[in-house]
Short mmCIF file of C-alpha atoms in Angstrom, two decimals:
data_model
loop_
_atom_site.label_atom_id
_atom_site.label_comp_id
_atom_site.label_asym_id
_atom_site.label_seq_id
_atom_site.Cartn_x
_atom_site.Cartn_y
_atom_site.Cartn_z
CA UNK A 1 0.00 0.00 0.00
CA UNK A 2 3.01 2.27 0.41
CA UNK A 3 3.32 2.71 -3.35
CA UNK A 4 -0.32 3.65 -3.74
CA UNK A 5 -0.04 6.21 -0.92
CA UNK A 6 3.09 7.72 -2.45
CA UNK A 7 1.34 7.78 -5.80
CA UNK A 8 -1.64 9.69 -4.44
CA UNK A 9 0.58 12.25 -2.67
CA UNK A 10 2.60 12.90 -5.81
CA UNK A 11 -0.51 12.98 -7.99
CA UNK A 12 -2.14 15.59 -5.72
CA UNK A 13 0.99 17.75 -6.04
CA UNK A 14 0.94 17.15 -9.83
CA UNK A 15 -2.51 18.76 -10.02
CA UNK A 16 -0.94 22.13 -9.14
CA UNK A 17 1.44 21.94 -12.11
CA UNK A 18 0.93 24.45 -14.92
CA UNK A 19 1.00 21.59 -17.44
CA UNK A 20 -1.91 19.89 -15.66
CA UNK A 21 -3.97 23.04 -15.14
CA UNK A 22 -3.52 24.40 -18.65
CA UNK A 23 -4.15 21.13 -20.46
CA UNK A 24 -7.29 19.66 -18.96
CA UNK A 25 -10.00 21.39 -20.99
CA UNK A 26 -11.07 18.20 -22.81
CA UNK A 27 -10.87 14.48 -22.04
CA UNK A 28 -8.31 13.85 -24.78
CA UNK A 29 -6.20 16.84 -23.73
CA UNK A 30 -6.30 15.75 -20.08
CA UNK A 31 -5.28 12.20 -21.03
CA UNK A 32 -2.42 13.47 -23.23
CA UNK A 33 -1.19 15.87 -20.52
CA UNK A 34 -1.35 13.11 -17.91
CA UNK A 35 0.60 10.74 -20.14
CA UNK A 36 3.26 13.42 -20.80
CA UNK A 37 3.66 14.14 -17.07
CA UNK A 38 3.77 10.41 -16.28
CA UNK A 39 6.32 9.73 -19.05
CA UNK A 40 8.69 12.50 -17.90
CA UNK A 41 8.32 11.43 -14.27
CA UNK A 42 8.89 7.73 -14.90
CA UNK A 43 11.74 8.04 -17.44
CA UNK A 44 13.58 10.54 -15.21
CA UNK A 45 13.23 8.42 -12.07
CA UNK A 46 14.01 5.14 -13.89
CA UNK A 47 17.26 6.39 -15.46
CA UNK A 48 18.32 8.19 -12.27
CA UNK A 49 17.72 4.93 -10.35
CA UNK A 50 19.86 2.99 -12.86
CA UNK A 51 22.79 5.35 -12.31
CA UNK A 52 22.26 5.82 -8.55
CA UNK A 53 25.22 3.60 -7.51
CA UNK A 54 27.69 5.75 -9.46
CA UNK A 55 25.87 9.09 -9.19
CA UNK A 56 26.97 11.30 -6.26
CA UNK A 57 24.07 12.66 -4.18
CA UNK A 58 25.14 16.23 -4.93
CA UNK A 59 24.63 15.67 -8.66
CA UNK A 60 21.35 13.78 -8.37
CA UNK A 61 19.07 16.82 -8.64
CA UNK A 62 20.97 18.30 -11.61
CA UNK A 63 21.02 14.93 -13.38
CA UNK A 64 17.27 14.48 -12.80
CA UNK A 65 16.60 17.98 -14.13
CA UNK A 66 18.66 17.38 -17.28
CA UNK A 67 16.96 14.02 -17.86
CA UNK A 68 13.54 15.61 -17.39
CA UNK A 69 14.47 18.44 -19.79
CA UNK A 70 15.68 15.90 -22.37
CA UNK A 71 12.49 13.83 -22.05
CA UNK A 72 10.35 16.98 -22.29
CA UNK A 73 12.25 18.03 -25.45
CA UNK A 74 11.70 14.61 -27.04
CA UNK A 75 8.02 14.64 -26.10
CA UNK A 76 7.58 18.13 -27.55
CA UNK A 77 9.17 16.97 -30.85
CA UNK A 78 6.90 13.88 -30.94
CA UNK A 79 3.83 15.93 -30.07
CA UNK A 80 4.62 18.50 -32.80
CA UNK A 81 4.97 15.74 -35.39
CA UNK A 82 2.12 13.40 -34.45
CA UNK A 83 -0.32 15.47 -32.35
CA UNK A 84 -0.11 19.02 -33.73
CA UNK A 85 -3.38 20.10 -32.11
CA UNK A 86 -2.13 19.07 -28.66
CA UNK A 87 1.27 20.63 -29.34
CA UNK A 88 -0.42 23.91 -30.27
CA UNK A 89 -1.96 24.08 -26.80
CA UNK A 90 1.03 22.62 -24.92
CA UNK A 91 4.01 24.32 -26.60
CA UNK A 92 4.16 27.07 -23.98
CA UNK A 93 4.14 24.56 -21.12
CA UNK A 94 6.72 21.99 -22.31
CA UNK A 95 9.77 23.99 -21.06
CA UNK A 96 8.38 24.16 -17.50
CA UNK A 97 7.52 20.44 -17.54
CA UNK A 98 11.02 19.51 -16.32
CA UNK A 99 10.69 21.72 -13.22
CA UNK A 100 7.13 20.61 -12.56
CA UNK A 101 8.10 16.93 -12.47
CA UNK A 102 11.43 17.18 -10.63
CA UNK A 103 10.78 20.06 -8.22
CA UNK A 104 7.00 19.96 -7.62
CA UNK A 105 6.23 16.23 -7.81
CA UNK A 106 9.68 14.73 -7.13
CA UNK A 107 9.17 11.04 -6.25
CA UNK A 108 11.58 8.94 -4.19
CA UNK A 109 11.79 5.73 -6.24
CA UNK A 110 10.73 4.13 -9.53
CA UNK A 111 7.66 2.40 -8.03
CA UNK A 112 6.42 5.68 -6.57
CA UNK A 113 7.06 7.40 -9.91
CA UNK A 114 5.01 4.73 -11.71
CA UNK A 115 2.05 4.98 -9.34
CA UNK A 116 2.23 8.79 -9.25
CA UNK A 117 2.14 8.76 -13.04
CA UNK A 118 -0.80 6.37 -13.04
CA UNK A 119 -2.83 8.46 -10.56
CA UNK A 120 -1.92 11.67 -12.43
CA UNK A 121 -3.16 10.22 -15.74
CA UNK A 122 -6.39 9.12 -14.04
CA UNK A 123 -6.92 12.47 -12.28
CA UNK A 124 -6.28 14.58 -15.39
CA UNK A 125 -8.41 12.29 -17.57
CA UNK A 126 -11.27 12.67 -15.07
CA UNK A 127 -10.74 16.46 -14.96
CA UNK A 128 -10.82 16.57 -18.76
CA UNK A 129 -14.05 14.51 -18.89
CA UNK A 130 -15.78 16.74 -16.31
CA UNK A 131 -14.66 19.98 -17.98
CA UNK A 132 -15.59 18.80 -21.49
CA UNK A 133 -18.97 17.40 -20.43
CA UNK A 134 -20.00 20.48 -18.43
CA UNK A 135 -18.14 23.13 -20.42
CA UNK A 136 -18.87 22.00 -23.97
CA UNK A 137 -21.64 19.39 -23.58
CA UNK A 138 -19.52 16.85 -25.44
CA UNK A 139 -17.14 13.94 -24.84
CA UNK A 140 -14.13 13.17 -27.06
CA UNK A 141 -15.48 15.81 -29.44
CA UNK A 142 -18.93 14.19 -29.85
CA UNK A 143 -21.75 16.53 -28.88
CA UNK A 144 -24.04 15.01 -26.23
CA UNK A 145 -26.35 17.87 -25.25
CA UNK A 146 -26.82 21.63 -25.73
CA UNK A 147 -26.40 22.42 -22.04
CA UNK A 148 -23.08 24.21 -21.45
CA UNK A 149 -21.56 26.01 -18.48
CA UNK A 150 -18.92 28.45 -19.78
CA UNK A 151 -17.20 28.56 -16.37
CA UNK A 152 -15.67 25.10 -16.94
CA UNK A 153 -13.97 26.20 -20.18
CA UNK A 154 -12.20 29.09 -18.45
CA UNK A 155 -9.07 29.01 -16.23
CA UNK A 156 -11.31 29.41 -13.17
CA UNK A 157 -13.00 26.12 -14.10
CA UNK A 158 -9.61 24.37 -14.36
CA UNK A 159 -8.62 25.56 -10.87
CA UNK A 160 -12.01 24.55 -9.46
CA UNK A 161 -12.21 21.06 -10.99
CA UNK A 162 -8.61 20.17 -10.14
CA UNK A 163 -9.07 21.62 -6.62
CA UNK A 164 -12.12 19.41 -6.03
CA UNK A 165 -10.31 16.34 -7.43
CA UNK A 166 -7.26 17.08 -5.21
CA UNK A 167 -9.54 17.39 -2.15
CA UNK A 168 -11.27 14.08 -3.04
CA UNK A 169 -7.89 12.36 -3.43
CA UNK A 170 -6.82 13.66 0.00
CA UNK A 171 -10.11 12.41 1.46
CA UNK A 172 -9.67 8.95 -0.08
CA UNK A 173 -6.10 8.83 1.25
CA UNK A 174 -7.34 9.66 4.77
CA UNK A 175 -10.14 7.07 4.59
CA UNK A 176 -7.77 4.32 3.38
CA UNK A 177 -5.33 5.20 6.20
CA UNK A 178 -8.02 5.25 8.90
CA UNK B 1 1.81 55.13 -25.02
CA UNK B 2 -1.68 53.67 -25.03
CA UNK B 3 -0.44 50.35 -26.45
CA UNK B 4 2.28 50.23 -23.81
CA UNK B 5 -0.24 50.78 -21.02
CA UNK B 6 -2.50 48.10 -22.50
CA UNK B 7 0.40 45.64 -22.64
CA UNK B 8 1.35 46.38 -19.04
CA UNK B 9 -2.28 45.99 -17.95
CA UNK B 10 -2.55 42.68 -19.83
CA UNK B 11 0.69 41.32 -18.34
CA UNK B 12 -0.33 42.17 -14.79
CA UNK B 13 -4.12 41.68 -14.78
CA UNK B 14 -6.12 40.47 -17.77
CA UNK B 15 -3.60 37.79 -18.80
CA UNK B 16 -2.10 37.21 -15.37
CA UNK B 17 0.75 34.72 -15.41
CA UNK B 18 -0.76 32.68 -12.55
CA UNK B 19 -4.50 33.00 -13.11
CA UNK B 20 -4.47 32.76 -16.92
CA UNK B 21 -1.25 30.87 -17.65
CA UNK B 22 -1.13 28.78 -14.45
CA UNK B 23 2.60 29.30 -13.76
CA UNK B 24 3.88 29.38 -10.17
CA UNK B 25 0.87 28.21 -8.12
CA UNK B 26 2.04 28.08 -4.52
CA UNK B 27 0.84 29.56 -1.23
CA UNK B 28 3.62 31.03 0.95
CA UNK B 29 3.60 30.50 4.76
CA UNK B 30 2.97 34.19 5.46
CA UNK B 31 2.26 37.48 3.69
CA UNK B 32 5.79 38.86 4.10
CA UNK B 33 7.28 35.77 2.43
CA UNK B 34 4.69 35.95 -0.36
CA UNK B 35 5.59 39.60 -1.04
CA UNK B 36 9.39 39.22 -0.87
CA UNK B 37 9.27 35.91 -2.77
CA UNK B 38 7.13 37.43 -5.52
CA UNK B 39 9.40 40.46 -5.88
CA UNK B 40 12.54 38.30 -5.90
CA UNK B 41 10.98 36.08 -8.57
CA UNK B 42 10.13 39.21 -10.60
CA UNK B 43 13.77 40.39 -10.55
CA UNK B 44 14.89 36.89 -11.55
CA UNK B 45 12.37 36.73 -14.40
CA UNK B 46 13.61 40.07 -15.80
CA UNK B 47 17.25 38.95 -15.50
CA UNK B 48 16.53 35.55 -17.07
CA UNK B 49 14.66 37.11 -20.01
CA UNK B 50 17.44 39.67 -20.57
CA UNK B 51 20.06 36.90 -20.66
CA UNK B 52 17.94 34.52 -22.74
CA UNK B 53 16.80 37.08 -25.33
CA UNK B 54 20.17 37.52 -27.17
CA UNK B 55 20.90 33.77 -26.93
CA UNK B 56 17.55 32.94 -28.48
CA UNK B 57 17.43 35.65 -31.15
CA UNK B 58 21.13 35.82 -32.13
CA UNK B 59 22.22 32.22 -31.68
CA UNK B 60 19.44 29.63 -31.59
CA UNK B 61 17.00 31.17 -34.11
CA UNK B 62 19.55 31.91 -36.90
CA UNK B 63 20.96 28.38 -36.57
CA UNK B 64 17.50 26.79 -36.46
CA UNK B 65 18.18 25.31 -33.01
CA UNK B 66 15.05 26.52 -31.19
CA UNK B 67 14.36 22.92 -30.18
CA UNK B 68 17.32 23.14 -27.84
CA UNK B 69 15.67 25.95 -25.86
CA UNK B 70 14.30 23.56 -23.22
CA UNK B 71 17.62 21.73 -22.79
CA UNK B 72 19.52 25.02 -22.56
CA UNK B 73 17.20 27.17 -20.49
CA UNK B 74 16.09 24.63 -17.86
CA UNK B 75 19.61 24.18 -16.37
CA UNK B 76 20.30 27.92 -16.84
CA UNK B 77 17.20 28.97 -14.89
CA UNK B 78 17.95 26.36 -12.23
CA UNK B 79 21.51 27.73 -11.87
CA UNK B 80 20.19 31.31 -11.72
CA UNK B 81 17.69 30.53 -8.93
CA UNK B 82 20.35 28.54 -7.02
CA UNK B 83 22.74 31.50 -7.32
CA UNK B 84 20.04 33.90 -6.14
CA UNK B 85 19.30 31.67 -3.10
CA UNK B 86 23.02 31.63 -2.28
CA UNK B 87 23.43 35.40 -2.64
CA UNK B 88 20.35 36.12 -0.55
CA UNK B 89 21.67 33.64 2.07
CA UNK B 90 18.13 32.54 3.02
CA UNK B 91 15.24 30.84 1.21
CA UNK B 92 13.28 33.80 -0.16
CA UNK B 93 12.12 32.48 -3.52
CA UNK B 94 8.78 30.67 -3.75
CA UNK B 95 8.92 26.89 -4.29
CA UNK B 96 7.56 27.26 -7.81
CA UNK B 97 10.01 30.06 -8.75
CA UNK B 98 11.84 27.94 -11.33
CA UNK B 99 8.79 27.10 -13.40
CA UNK B 100 7.44 30.65 -13.02
CA UNK B 101 10.68 32.25 -14.28
CA UNK B 102 10.91 29.77 -17.16
CA UNK B 103 7.25 30.30 -18.04
CA UNK B 104 7.58 34.09 -18.09
CA UNK B 105 10.80 33.80 -20.09
CA UNK B 106 9.17 31.48 -22.66
CA UNK B 107 6.26 33.88 -23.19
CA UNK B 108 8.62 36.89 -23.44
CA UNK B 109 10.86 35.11 -25.97
CA UNK B 110 7.89 34.13 -28.10
CA UNK B 111 7.25 37.85 -28.49
CA UNK B 112 3.64 37.45 -27.52
CA UNK B 113 3.41 41.04 -26.40
CA UNK B 114 5.41 42.52 -29.29
CA UNK B 115 2.49 43.96 -31.24
CA UNK B 116 1.32 45.86 -28.17
CA UNK B 117 4.84 47.12 -27.49
CA UNK B 118 5.37 48.51 -30.96
CA UNK B 119 7.14 45.37 -32.21
CA UNK B 120 10.19 45.92 -30.02
CA UNK B 121 11.15 42.44 -28.76
CA UNK B 122 13.84 43.73 -26.38
CA UNK B 123 11.34 46.06 -24.70
CA UNK B 124 8.98 43.10 -24.48
CA UNK B 125 11.73 40.96 -22.90
CA UNK B 126 12.13 43.58 -20.13
CA UNK B 127 8.63 44.93 -19.57
CA UNK B 128 6.63 41.71 -19.86
CA UNK B 129 8.61 39.81 -17.14
CA UNK B 130 8.52 42.91 -14.91
CA UNK B 131 4.76 43.36 -15.01
CA UNK B 132 3.97 39.65 -15.20
CA UNK B 133 6.10 39.24 -12.07
CA UNK B 134 4.30 42.08 -10.29
CA UNK B 135 0.96 40.52 -11.27
CA UNK B 136 2.20 37.21 -9.87
CA UNK B 137 3.24 38.91 -6.61
CA UNK B 138 -0.22 40.41 -6.21
CA UNK B 139 -1.95 37.03 -6.72
CA UNK B 140 0.60 35.26 -4.53
CA UNK B 141 -0.15 37.66 -1.65
CA UNK B 142 -3.92 37.22 -2.13
CA UNK B 143 -3.57 33.41 -2.27
CA UNK B 144 -1.45 33.38 0.88
CA UNK B 145 -3.96 35.60 2.70
CA UNK B 146 -6.72 33.14 1.74
CA UNK B 147 -4.60 30.14 2.62
CA UNK B 148 -3.94 31.53 6.15
CA UNK B 149 -7.72 31.77 6.64
CA UNK B 150 -8.30 28.16 5.51
CA UNK B 151 -6.20 26.69 8.32
CA UNK B 152 -9.38 25.60 10.10
CA UNK B 153 -10.88 24.02 6.97
CA UNK B 154 -11.29 20.20 6.84
CA UNK B 155 -7.91 18.48 6.53
CA UNK B 156 -8.64 17.17 3.02
CA UNK B 157 -9.07 20.70 1.70
CA UNK B 158 -6.01 22.27 3.36
CA UNK B 159 -2.89 22.94 1.29
CA UNK B 160 -3.01 22.55 -2.48
CA UNK B 161 -6.81 21.99 -2.81
CA UNK B 162 -7.44 25.22 -0.86
CA UNK B 163 -4.92 27.09 -3.03
CA UNK B 164 -6.56 25.74 -6.21
CA UNK B 165 -10.08 26.64 -5.06
CA UNK B 166 -8.95 30.12 -3.93
CA UNK B 167 -7.24 30.61 -7.30
CA UNK B 168 -10.52 29.62 -8.97
CA UNK B 169 -12.41 32.42 -7.19
CA UNK B 170 -9.61 34.92 -7.89
CA UNK B 171 -9.62 33.90 -11.57
CA UNK B 172 -13.38 34.58 -11.66
CA UNK B 173 -12.81 38.00 -10.08
CA UNK B 174 -9.95 38.85 -12.47
CA UNK B 175 -12.04 37.73 -15.45
CA UNK B 176 -13.66 41.18 -15.43
CA UNK B 177 -10.31 42.68 -16.52
CA UNK B 178 -10.49 40.73 -19.80
CA UNK B 179 -13.74 42.55 -20.60
CA UNK B 180 -12.08 45.99 -20.50
#
């Protein structure tokens, strides 16, 4: 259960990242943003863990940051080539992705990084579904109804939905600990 | 002059770096730390943009190496914030200072505010970080003030959820500035 707890803690912190907040307007965008965050987090932690025996503690943070920056660069190139629509929305946020994963989320081991990534993908996907359903009355681009609440399309809606999800995750964590 | 004022207003209020671009969300422990941290981050953002502007426009863009911006600027901003922490001899900068400075720098380098500043990218690289940083400081102080008052809220809401929900209400309030 330790991994799951670590995962929830990291995922709650991930919800405050600019990449998560800016890219959760639709279900597909939320899923893509979650996968990007999870990929940077896992690759960085996995490679750092591989080199841990020969990597001095003093250099660990710098090495993690460089690895995260490299992974973010590769992801931005892939997104530009294969998912231009997502890249259009995310281009501004890719540079800060390295700091968001290493400084804000910063997991302790590969297992924690994996579970944090998993919970982050789930949380952002859920945020995207809620915002798309309520903000645009559609899901995955397919219109479901005419009822729309503009608030959920705006930045205020992103803060609100992710704040409620973060509070729910904290509540679940407390219940599972009790 | 009017376009300059509009650009300044946009950078600080209507397109606030925290409420509209989501960079640097973090509640400081007290109001003094929020104010000093915000101002320190503003100075860093201006410095970072001033250093990055010639590198980007004179070196990376002519050589077609813009893709290396992330790899180059992430360690540079990290080194700059570490140097600032060392010079100040105490932790003044907010926890999210790195991503805030990089975010502001990225927007300034993309010349997003150039049209409003009479197409002068250097002016944009100085003025945008300055006023975006001051806008961030204002929101950071307001968020911290709210966060201090949510100390008695249920445990699940304290911390990041409270900061996110407070930011949501502030974003709604600041939305009126986009209508001007």
